Short mmCIF file of C-alpha atoms in Angstrom, two decimals:
data_model
loop_
_atom_site.label_atom_id
_atom_site.label_comp_id
_atom_site.label_asym_id
_atom_site.label_seq_id
_atom_site.Cartn_x
_atom_site.Cartn_y
_atom_site.Cartn_z
CA MET A 1 23.72 -10.64 42.92
CA THR A 2 27.56 -10.20 43.05
CA THR A 3 29.37 -6.96 42.91
CA ASP A 4 30.56 -7.80 39.48
CA GLY A 5 26.94 -8.51 38.36
CA VAL A 6 25.98 -5.01 39.80
CA THR A 7 28.79 -3.40 37.97
CA ALA A 8 28.01 -5.04 34.68
CA ALA A 9 24.37 -4.06 34.91
CA SER A 10 25.15 -0.50 35.66
CA GLY A 11 27.56 -0.41 32.83
CA ALA A 12 24.92 -1.92 30.41
CA THR A 13 22.43 0.72 31.53
CA ARG A 14 24.88 3.47 30.85
CA GLU A 15 25.74 2.08 27.41
CA GLY A 16 22.08 1.84 26.66
CA PHE A 17 21.48 5.48 27.79
CA TRP A 18 24.30 6.80 25.67
CA ALA A 19 23.19 4.64 22.72
CA ASP A 20 19.59 6.12 22.88
CA TYR A 21 21.00 9.62 23.35
CA GLY A 22 23.17 9.29 20.29
CA ARG A 23 20.29 8.07 18.25
CA ALA A 24 18.25 10.98 19.51
CA TRP A 25 21.02 13.36 18.37
CA THR A 26 21.01 11.90 14.82
CA ARG A 27 17.34 12.88 14.45
CA THR A 28 17.86 16.40 16.09
CA PRO A 29 19.02 18.36 12.87
CA GLY A 30 16.02 17.00 10.91
CA SER A 31 13.67 17.80 13.88
CA ALA A 32 15.10 21.40 13.92
CA ILE A 33 14.79 21.89 10.32
CA TYR A 34 11.13 20.62 10.43
CA LEU A 35 10.12 22.82 13.43
CA LEU A 36 11.46 25.86 11.80
CA THR A 37 9.99 25.18 8.41
CA VAL A 38 6.67 24.08 9.48
CA PHE A 39 6.12 27.54 11.29
CA VAL A 40 6.57 29.34 7.75
CA LEU A 41 4.24 26.69 6.39
CA ALA A 42 1.65 27.29 9.09
CA MET A 43 1.77 31.12 8.70
CA VAL A 44 1.25 30.79 4.93
CA SER A 45 -1.49 28.22 5.37
CA VAL A 46 -3.45 30.24 7.89
CA SER A 47 -3.34 33.37 5.80
CA LEU A 48 -4.30 31.66 2.60
CA LEU A 49 -6.95 29.26 3.90
CA ALA A 50 -8.70 31.80 6.20
CA SER A 51 -9.01 34.24 3.27
CA LEU A 52 -10.27 31.68 0.80
CA PHE A 53 -12.61 29.92 3.23
CA TRP A 54 -14.36 33.02 4.62
CA THR A 55 -14.63 34.47 1.05
CA GLY A 56 -16.32 31.29 -0.11
CA VAL A 57 -18.61 31.18 2.84
CA GLY A 58 -19.64 34.84 2.31
CA LEU A 59 -20.35 34.15 -1.41
CA LEU A 60 -22.45 30.96 -0.91
CA VAL A 61 -25.63 32.84 -1.28
CA VAL A 62 -24.75 33.46 -4.86
CA ILE A 63 -23.46 29.90 -5.64
CA VAL A 64 -20.04 31.26 -6.55
CA GLY A 65 -18.94 30.52 -3.03
CA LEU A 66 -19.34 26.74 -3.36
CA PRO A 67 -16.43 26.15 -5.71
CA ILE A 68 -14.36 28.51 -3.67
CA VAL A 69 -14.98 26.53 -0.59
CA VAL A 70 -14.29 23.30 -2.44
CA GLY A 71 -11.11 24.88 -3.74
CA THR A 72 -10.08 25.86 -0.16
CA LEU A 73 -10.50 22.27 0.87
CA TYR A 74 -8.19 21.07 -1.75
CA VAL A 75 -5.70 23.79 -0.90
CA ALA A 76 -5.93 22.64 2.76
CA ARG A 77 -5.32 19.08 1.64
CA GLY A 78 -2.18 20.42 -0.14
CA PHE A 79 -0.83 22.12 2.95
CA GLY A 80 -1.57 18.81 5.01
CA LEU A 81 0.41 16.75 2.58
CA ALA A 82 3.25 19.16 2.75
CA ASP A 83 3.13 18.89 6.61
CA ARG A 84 3.24 15.14 6.39
CA GLY A 85 6.06 15.31 3.91
CA LEU A 86 8.03 17.58 6.17
CA LEU A 87 7.51 15.33 9.06
CA ARG A 88 9.70 12.66 7.26
CA LEU A 89 12.73 14.79 8.20
CA THR A 90 12.17 14.00 11.91
CA GLY A 91 12.77 10.27 11.40
CA LEU A 92 9.36 9.42 12.89
CA PRO A 93 7.20 6.82 11.09
CA PRO A 94 5.46 7.99 8.06
CA ILE A 95 1.70 8.82 8.27
CA ALA A 96 -0.56 6.80 6.13
CA GLU A 97 -2.56 8.35 3.33
CA PRO A 98 -6.33 8.82 4.14
CA GLU A 99 -9.10 7.63 1.77
CA TRP A 100 -9.95 10.73 -0.30
CA ASN A 101 -12.76 9.20 -2.34
CA ARG A 102 -15.46 7.33 -0.29
CA ASP A 103 -18.12 7.36 -2.94
CA LYS A 104 -19.60 3.99 -3.91
CA PRO A 105 -18.18 2.61 -7.18
CA GLY A 106 -20.34 3.61 -10.11
CA THR A 107 -21.41 6.92 -8.69
CA GLY A 108 -20.45 10.14 -10.40
CA GLY A 109 -21.68 13.08 -12.12
CA PHE A 110 -20.89 16.78 -11.95
CA TRP A 111 -22.30 17.58 -8.72
CA MET A 112 -21.13 14.35 -7.04
CA THR A 113 -17.63 15.17 -8.18
CA LEU A 114 -17.89 18.73 -7.18
CA THR A 115 -19.13 18.17 -3.65
CA ARG A 116 -16.94 15.12 -2.95
CA PRO A 117 -14.49 17.14 -0.55
CA ILE A 118 -17.41 18.66 1.28
CA ARG A 119 -18.73 15.07 2.05
CA ASN A 120 -15.39 13.83 3.23
CA ALA A 121 -14.50 14.52 6.80
CA HIS A 122 -10.68 14.33 6.05
CA TYR A 123 -10.86 17.51 3.95
CA TRP A 124 -12.42 19.44 6.87
CA LEU A 125 -9.89 18.06 9.36
CA TYR A 126 -7.13 19.16 7.09
CA LEU A 127 -8.75 22.55 6.85
CA VAL A 128 -9.00 22.88 10.60
CA HIS A 129 -5.43 21.68 11.04
CA GLY A 130 -4.07 24.15 8.51
CA MET A 131 -6.19 27.08 9.61
CA ILE A 132 -6.22 26.83 13.41
CA VAL A 133 -4.36 23.85 14.95
CA ASN A 134 -1.10 23.84 13.10
CA PRO A 135 -0.54 27.71 13.37
CA VAL A 136 -1.04 27.51 17.21
CA ILE A 137 1.24 24.51 17.88
CA SER A 138 3.85 25.69 15.28
CA THR A 139 4.03 29.09 16.98
CA ILE A 140 4.75 27.45 20.37
CA SER A 141 7.21 24.89 18.99
CA PHE A 142 8.92 27.69 16.90
CA VAL A 143 9.55 29.75 19.95
CA LEU A 144 10.86 26.88 21.95
CA THR A 145 12.96 25.67 19.15
CA THR A 146 14.58 29.15 18.55
CA VAL A 147 15.25 29.59 22.27
CA TRP A 148 17.00 26.18 22.61
CA LEU A 149 19.03 26.65 19.32
CA SER A 150 20.05 30.24 20.15
CA VAL A 151 20.94 29.55 23.85
CA GLY A 152 22.54 26.26 23.16
CA LEU A 153 24.69 27.27 20.14
CA GLY A 154 25.11 30.98 21.25
CA GLY A 155 26.11 29.98 24.83
CA LEU A 156 28.85 27.54 23.55
CA THR A 157 30.26 30.22 21.25
CA TYR A 158 29.80 33.35 23.32
CA TRP A 159 33.44 33.44 24.08
CA ILE A 160 34.04 34.02 20.45
CA TRP A 161 31.52 36.58 19.61
CA GLY A 162 30.58 38.13 22.87
CA GLY A 163 33.62 40.56 22.87
CA PHE A 164 32.37 42.37 19.86
CA ILE A 165 29.07 43.47 21.56
CA PRO A 166 29.14 47.10 22.75
CA ARG A 167 29.11 47.39 26.47
CA ASP A 168 28.07 51.03 27.07
CA ASN A 169 25.36 52.01 29.45
CA GLY A 170 25.68 49.13 31.89
CA GLY A 171 26.17 46.38 29.36
CA ASP A 172 28.59 44.64 31.58
CA TRP A 173 25.94 42.58 33.48
CA GLY A 174 28.51 40.12 34.50
CA ARG A 175 29.79 42.68 37.06
CA TYR A 176 26.39 42.90 38.84
CA VAL A 177 26.31 39.11 39.09
CA ALA A 178 29.76 38.95 40.51
CA ASP A 179 28.77 41.63 43.11
CA ALA A 180 25.51 39.65 44.05
CA LEU A 181 27.34 36.39 44.39
CA PRO A 182 30.81 37.16 45.90
CA TRP A 183 31.01 33.70 47.42
CA MET A 184 30.96 32.26 43.83
CA PHE A 185 32.45 34.87 41.62
CA GLY A 186 34.50 36.93 43.97
CA GLY A 187 37.47 38.50 42.27
CA TRP A 188 36.25 37.45 38.80
CA SER A 189 36.01 39.93 35.93
CA ALA A 190 32.73 40.75 34.30
CA TRP A 191 33.86 39.06 31.12
CA ALA A 192 34.72 35.90 32.77
CA VAL A 193 31.40 35.74 34.67
CA GLU A 194 29.54 36.26 31.44
CA VAL A 195 31.41 33.67 29.52
CA THR A 196 30.99 31.15 32.28
CA LEU A 197 27.27 31.60 32.67
CA TYR A 198 26.66 31.57 28.90
CA LEU A 199 28.79 28.43 28.59
CA ILE A 200 26.84 26.66 31.37
CA ALA A 201 23.58 27.67 29.72
CA GLY A 202 24.82 26.55 26.35
CA ILE A 203 25.96 23.12 27.77
CA VAL A 204 22.48 22.51 29.52
CA PHE A 205 20.46 23.72 26.51
CA THR A 206 22.61 21.76 24.04
CA PHE A 207 22.55 18.50 26.17
CA THR A 208 18.81 18.78 26.45
CA MET A 209 18.24 19.70 22.78
CA PRO A 210 17.63 16.22 21.48
CA TRP A 211 14.84 15.67 24.04
CA VAL A 212 13.14 19.02 23.59
CA LEU A 213 13.21 19.24 19.82
CA GLY A 214 12.38 15.55 19.56
CA GLY A 215 9.43 16.02 22.01
CA LEU A 216 8.13 18.91 19.99
CA ALA A 217 8.40 16.92 16.83
CA ARG A 218 6.65 14.06 18.31
CA GLY A 219 3.86 16.39 19.44
CA HIS A 220 3.54 17.51 15.82
CA HIS A 221 3.59 13.88 14.58
CA ALA A 222 0.84 12.94 17.16
CA VAL A 223 -1.50 15.74 15.96
CA ALA A 224 -0.78 15.01 12.35
CA GLN A 225 -1.53 11.30 12.90
CA GLY A 226 -4.81 12.08 14.41
CA MET A 227 -5.93 14.75 12.06
CA LEU A 228 -3.93 14.07 8.82
CA GLY A 229 -3.58 10.28 9.04
CA ARG A 230 -5.73 7.21 7.99
CA TRP A 231 -8.60 5.96 10.15
CA ARG A 232 -9.88 2.65 10.73
CA SER A 233 -12.97 3.61 8.75
CA ASP A 234 -10.73 4.21 5.82
CA ASP A 235 -9.53 0.61 5.88
CA LEU A 236 -13.19 -0.55 6.11
CA ALA A 237 -14.17 1.62 3.18
CA ALA A 238 -11.21 0.41 1.18
CA GLU A 239 -12.18 -3.22 2.08
CA VAL A 240 -15.76 -2.58 0.87
CA ARG A 241 -14.47 -1.13 -2.44
CA ALA A 242 -12.04 -3.97 -3.00
CA GLU A 243 -14.70 -6.49 -2.15
CA ALA A 244 -17.13 -4.87 -4.66
CA ALA A 245 -14.45 -4.77 -7.30
CA ALA A 246 -13.48 -8.33 -6.71
CA ARG A 247 -17.21 -9.46 -6.87
CA GLY A 248 -17.65 -7.55 -10.10
CA ALA A 249 -14.53 -9.04 -11.62
CA ALA A 250 -15.73 -12.45 -10.47
CA VAL A 251 -19.10 -12.08 -11.91
CA HIS A 252 -17.74 -10.87 -15.25
CA ALA A 253 -15.04 -13.62 -15.39
CA GLU A 254 -17.73 -16.29 -14.74
CA ASP A 255 -19.98 -14.74 -17.43
CA VAL A 256 -17.19 -14.96 -19.84
CA ALA A 257 -16.38 -18.51 -18.81
CA LEU A 258 -20.01 -19.50 -19.14
CA ARG A 259 -20.22 -17.99 -22.62
CA ARG A 260 -17.01 -19.75 -23.57
CA LEU A 261 -18.26 -23.06 -22.21
CA GLU A 262 -21.54 -22.63 -24.15
CA ARG A 263 -19.61 -21.86 -27.33
CA ASP A 264 -17.35 -24.94 -26.81
CA ILE A 265 -20.32 -27.11 -26.16
CA HIS A 266 -22.17 -25.79 -29.31
CA ASP A 267 -19.07 -26.22 -31.56
CA GLY A 268 -17.95 -29.53 -30.21
CA PRO A 269 -20.15 -32.01 -28.40
CA GLN A 270 -23.46 -30.64 -29.74
CA GLN A 271 -22.38 -30.99 -33.35
CA ARG A 272 -21.09 -34.43 -32.77
CA LEU A 273 -24.37 -35.45 -31.01
CA VAL A 274 -26.35 -33.93 -34.02
CA ARG A 275 -24.22 -36.14 -36.31
CA LEU A 276 -24.78 -39.09 -34.01
CA GLN A 277 -28.57 -38.44 -34.23
CA LEU A 278 -28.37 -38.50 -38.00
CA ASP A 279 -26.25 -41.65 -38.07
CA LEU A 280 -28.59 -43.42 -35.76
CA ALA A 281 -31.50 -42.46 -38.04
CA ALA A 282 -29.74 -43.80 -41.09
CA LEU A 283 -28.77 -46.94 -39.24
CA GLU A 284 -32.38 -47.52 -38.36
CA ARG A 285 -33.26 -47.22 -42.13
CA ARG A 286 -30.49 -49.59 -43.10
CA ALA A 287 -31.60 -52.12 -40.54
CA GLU A 288 -35.18 -52.00 -41.74
CA SER A 289 -34.00 -52.52 -45.34
CA GLY A 290 -31.77 -55.52 -44.47
CA ASP A 291 -28.37 -53.92 -45.50
CA ALA A 292 -26.42 -55.41 -42.74
CA ASP A 293 -22.98 -54.25 -43.92
CA ALA A 294 -24.07 -50.60 -44.34
CA ALA A 295 -25.75 -50.81 -40.91
CA ALA A 296 -22.59 -52.08 -39.28
CA GLU A 297 -20.48 -49.34 -40.95
CA LEU A 298 -22.91 -46.65 -39.66
CA ALA A 299 -22.94 -48.22 -36.23
CA ARG A 300 -19.11 -47.93 -36.13
CA GLU A 301 -19.16 -44.30 -37.22
CA ALA A 302 -21.93 -43.63 -34.58
CA ARG A 303 -19.74 -45.09 -31.92
CA GLY A 304 -16.82 -42.98 -32.96
CA HIS A 305 -18.88 -39.94 -32.81
CA ALA A 306 -20.25 -40.92 -29.32
CA LYS A 307 -16.75 -41.53 -27.98
CA ALA A 308 -15.37 -38.21 -29.47
CA ALA A 309 -18.40 -36.32 -27.80
CA LEU A 310 -17.77 -38.04 -24.51
CA ASP A 311 -14.04 -37.19 -24.67
CA GLU A 312 -14.86 -33.51 -25.47
CA LEU A 313 -17.42 -33.38 -22.64
CA ARG A 314 -14.86 -34.81 -20.24
CA ALA A 315 -12.32 -32.16 -21.34
CA LEU A 316 -14.79 -29.37 -20.87
CA SER A 317 -15.82 -30.78 -17.40
CA SER A 318 -12.14 -31.00 -16.44
CA GLY A 319 -11.74 -27.29 -17.15
CA VAL A 320 -14.63 -26.50 -14.83
CA ALA A 321 -14.04 -29.00 -11.93
CA PRO A 322 -11.40 -31.66 -12.85
CA PRO A 323 -11.83 -34.94 -10.77
CA LEU A 324 -8.34 -35.00 -9.89
CA LEU A 325 -8.47 -31.72 -8.30
CA GLN A 326 -11.47 -32.93 -6.24
CA ASP A 327 -10.03 -36.28 -5.33
CA ARG A 328 -6.19 -35.53 -4.72
CA GLY A 329 -5.83 -31.68 -4.36
CA LEU A 330 -4.30 -28.88 -6.05
CA ALA A 331 -0.70 -30.00 -5.87
CA ALA A 332 -1.51 -33.28 -7.69
CA ALA A 333 -3.73 -31.37 -10.17
CA LEU A 334 -1.06 -28.84 -11.10
CA SER A 335 1.44 -31.84 -11.44
CA ALA A 336 -0.82 -33.51 -13.87
CA VAL A 337 -1.22 -30.42 -15.92
CA ALA A 338 2.58 -30.19 -16.12
CA ALA A 339 2.82 -33.90 -16.97
CA THR A 340 0.40 -33.69 -19.95
CA THR A 341 2.13 -30.63 -21.55
CA PRO A 342 4.22 -31.55 -24.61
CA LEU A 343 7.16 -29.40 -23.38
CA VAL A 344 9.93 -29.90 -20.97
CA VAL A 345 8.41 -28.82 -17.66
CA HIS A 346 10.14 -28.05 -14.33
CA THR A 347 7.97 -28.20 -11.33
CA ASP A 348 8.49 -26.82 -7.77
CA ILE A 349 5.19 -27.26 -6.06
CA ASP A 350 4.83 -26.99 -2.26
CA PRO A 351 2.68 -29.89 -1.10
CA ALA A 352 1.46 -27.70 1.83
CA ILE A 353 -0.75 -25.67 -0.51
CA ASP A 354 -3.49 -28.41 -0.32
CA VAL A 355 -3.83 -27.90 3.52
CA VAL A 356 -4.40 -24.03 3.36
CA THR A 357 -6.02 -23.61 0.00
CA SER A 358 -10.00 -23.29 -0.14
CA PRO A 359 -11.78 -24.93 -2.98
CA GLU A 360 -12.56 -21.78 -4.68
CA VAL A 361 -8.84 -20.70 -4.71
CA ALA A 362 -7.84 -24.31 -5.84
CA ARG A 363 -10.32 -24.19 -8.77
CA THR A 364 -9.22 -20.71 -9.93
CA VAL A 365 -5.46 -21.48 -9.58
CA TYR A 366 -5.92 -24.69 -11.59
CA PHE A 367 -7.84 -23.09 -14.32
CA VAL A 368 -5.31 -20.13 -14.60
CA VAL A 369 -2.32 -22.69 -14.79
CA ALA A 370 -4.05 -24.90 -17.27
CA GLU A 371 -4.85 -21.81 -19.55
CA LEU A 372 -1.36 -20.50 -19.19
CA PHE A 373 0.16 -23.79 -20.20
CA THR A 374 -2.23 -23.94 -23.23
CA ASN A 375 -1.02 -20.44 -24.29
CA VAL A 376 2.60 -21.46 -23.90
CA VAL A 377 2.14 -24.43 -26.16
CA LYS A 378 0.06 -22.50 -28.77
CA HIS A 379 1.60 -19.07 -28.84
CA SER A 380 5.02 -18.83 -27.18
CA GLY A 381 7.25 -21.20 -29.33
CA ALA A 382 8.89 -22.26 -26.01
CA SER A 383 10.77 -25.35 -25.65
CA ALA A 384 10.66 -25.38 -21.75
CA VAL A 385 8.50 -24.04 -18.93
CA THR A 386 8.83 -23.80 -15.20
CA LEU A 387 5.90 -24.09 -12.76
CA LYS A 388 6.37 -22.94 -9.31
CA ALA A 389 3.64 -22.84 -6.53
CA ALA A 390 4.69 -21.72 -2.99
CA LEU A 391 3.20 -20.13 0.13
CA ARG A 392 4.01 -16.67 1.40
CA SER A 393 3.83 -16.21 5.14
CA SER A 394 2.41 -13.15 7.02
CA VAL A 395 4.07 -11.33 9.90
CA SER A 396 2.57 -13.84 12.35
CA GLY A 397 4.02 -16.68 10.33
CA ALA A 398 0.79 -18.09 9.09
CA PRO A 399 0.29 -18.67 5.28
CA SER A 400 -1.36 -15.56 3.78
CA MET A 401 -0.72 -15.68 0.00
CA LEU A 402 -0.38 -18.41 -2.70
CA ASP A 403 2.13 -17.48 -5.34
CA VAL A 404 2.15 -19.42 -8.56
CA TRP A 405 4.53 -18.63 -11.40
CA VAL A 406 4.70 -19.93 -14.90
CA VAL A 407 7.94 -18.98 -16.75
CA ASP A 408 8.75 -20.08 -20.37
CA ASN A 409 11.65 -19.44 -22.60
CA GLY A 410 9.53 -18.56 -25.61
CA ARG A 411 9.50 -15.37 -27.66
CA GLY A 412 7.78 -13.17 -25.24
CA GLY A 413 5.51 -10.31 -26.14
CA ALA A 414 2.45 -11.52 -24.07
CA SER A 415 0.09 -8.59 -22.92
CA TYR A 416 -3.29 -7.94 -21.81
CA VAL A 417 -5.92 -7.52 -24.56
CA ALA A 418 -9.59 -6.67 -23.70
CA GLY A 419 -11.72 -9.79 -24.20
CA HIS A 420 -8.86 -12.14 -24.76
CA GLY A 421 -6.93 -14.79 -22.71
CA LEU A 422 -4.69 -13.00 -20.19
CA GLU A 423 -7.43 -10.24 -19.45
CA GLY A 424 -10.02 -13.07 -18.63
CA LEU A 425 -7.34 -14.65 -16.39
CA ARG A 426 -6.61 -11.33 -14.58
CA GLU A 427 -10.43 -10.95 -13.92
CA ARG A 428 -10.69 -14.49 -12.54
CA VAL A 429 -7.69 -13.80 -10.12
CA ALA A 430 -9.07 -10.45 -9.30
CA GLY A 431 -12.34 -12.13 -8.34
CA LEU A 432 -10.40 -13.64 -5.39
CA ARG A 433 -8.89 -10.20 -4.69
CA GLY A 434 -5.58 -11.50 -6.11
CA MET A 435 -3.26 -10.10 -8.81
CA LEU A 436 -2.00 -11.43 -12.03
CA VAL A 437 1.43 -10.09 -12.94
CA VAL A 438 2.87 -10.31 -16.57
CA ASP A 439 6.47 -9.78 -17.35
CA SER A 440 7.07 -10.59 -21.04
CA PRO A 441 9.55 -8.39 -22.87
CA ALA A 442 10.00 -9.03 -26.67
CA GLY A 443 12.38 -11.92 -27.18
CA GLY A 444 11.31 -13.56 -23.79
CA PRO A 445 11.38 -14.95 -21.39
CA THR A 446 7.78 -14.61 -20.27
CA SER A 447 6.98 -14.76 -16.54
CA ILE A 448 3.41 -14.75 -15.47
CA GLY A 449 2.67 -14.90 -11.63
CA ALA A 450 -0.72 -15.25 -10.00
CA HIS A 451 -0.87 -14.07 -6.41
CA VAL A 452 -4.02 -15.12 -4.50
CA PRO A 453 -4.65 -14.15 -0.83
CA LEU A 454 -5.56 -17.32 1.17
CA THR A 455 -8.84 -17.50 3.33
CA PRO A 456 -9.27 -19.77 6.21
CA VAL A 457 -10.23 -23.24 5.17
CA ALA A 458 -13.31 -24.60 7.10
CA SER A 459 -12.45 -27.77 8.96
#
């Protein structure tokens, strides 16, 4: 490497150091405020929590202690949340919220609700943190913080306020230092020695203040992350609850869809087939009596009823599993829905959705879009509608979400109503752990978005 290269590298290193040092200084005031404030919080928490907890333990034999212990756990949770909130002053990453309710869906009752904190380890960790751990580490950090702040700021300004301190009874300690170190302070006045030493100490403590206070704040953050933060098991518990909720929504949506299909078959094709059966019986009688013209007329009517029943069955089957969706994929099926809508339709469909969309997601999205277009035609009074289907990528760049939007220029006012269309669509989307978003102010426009997470498609 050339000399210029070495010089440039050393210059870049110096610039990097000072840039990091400057960023550390920007976090120092917040860290100082946190370290001083959390000591007060810790002293209050240890006094209150210890009194409540041991009182509750002593009264457990008369049952009254149980609610006191439970209340203590809730108070400990409050102190922990306050500590996590104060940690935001330090500029360190926020600590994720734990799972406070790990009970299975559907479980409840008075005693289950009362004892929920006792059965959750997070509450006990918050209690240990507020009653033991935080007071200890806060005391240590408070002492170090006050030393660094007082010596750093006091040493830099001693030349202003030091002259007002009484110096009776041997207060001029600078004279003793000058006598002990004549080779360094020979001929110096006691005041000059004091100011110089205080200034040096102030410079050293002030220069190292970002590292010391930042390190203390990071220590608090590490302890809080372990004791007050979210665990991997919390994510698993949330995953189980979300899976159970999605399964329940899917079962309910399928039940509603089956009942609707049964009703549609009963009101449509079944009635036509009954009429067809009656027409065929009448046709048989006409044929036996030799009335050819009447028999021909009945045959034509029977043929019309058969065709109508067949068309209705095809329409119903297309709502369950349309052939176009099976044969050509979701993008073509959505385009077909848009093409058959008697409105001006603008489409923006990413063809890549066919590659990453599983059959379950494709069927649900097709059904949702078809129902939304039907609602637009029947209820919105719109003249135009936009259909957009796009993929959303995760941090790694792989598609992780399918976003489908149906936007019309109608009168608006769409909302969820129990047992009606949009509520059923929301349950269908929730069955895939997705979300249906409705934005429909009075006067329009109406924007409805279905956001469905993608699952890997089996090859």
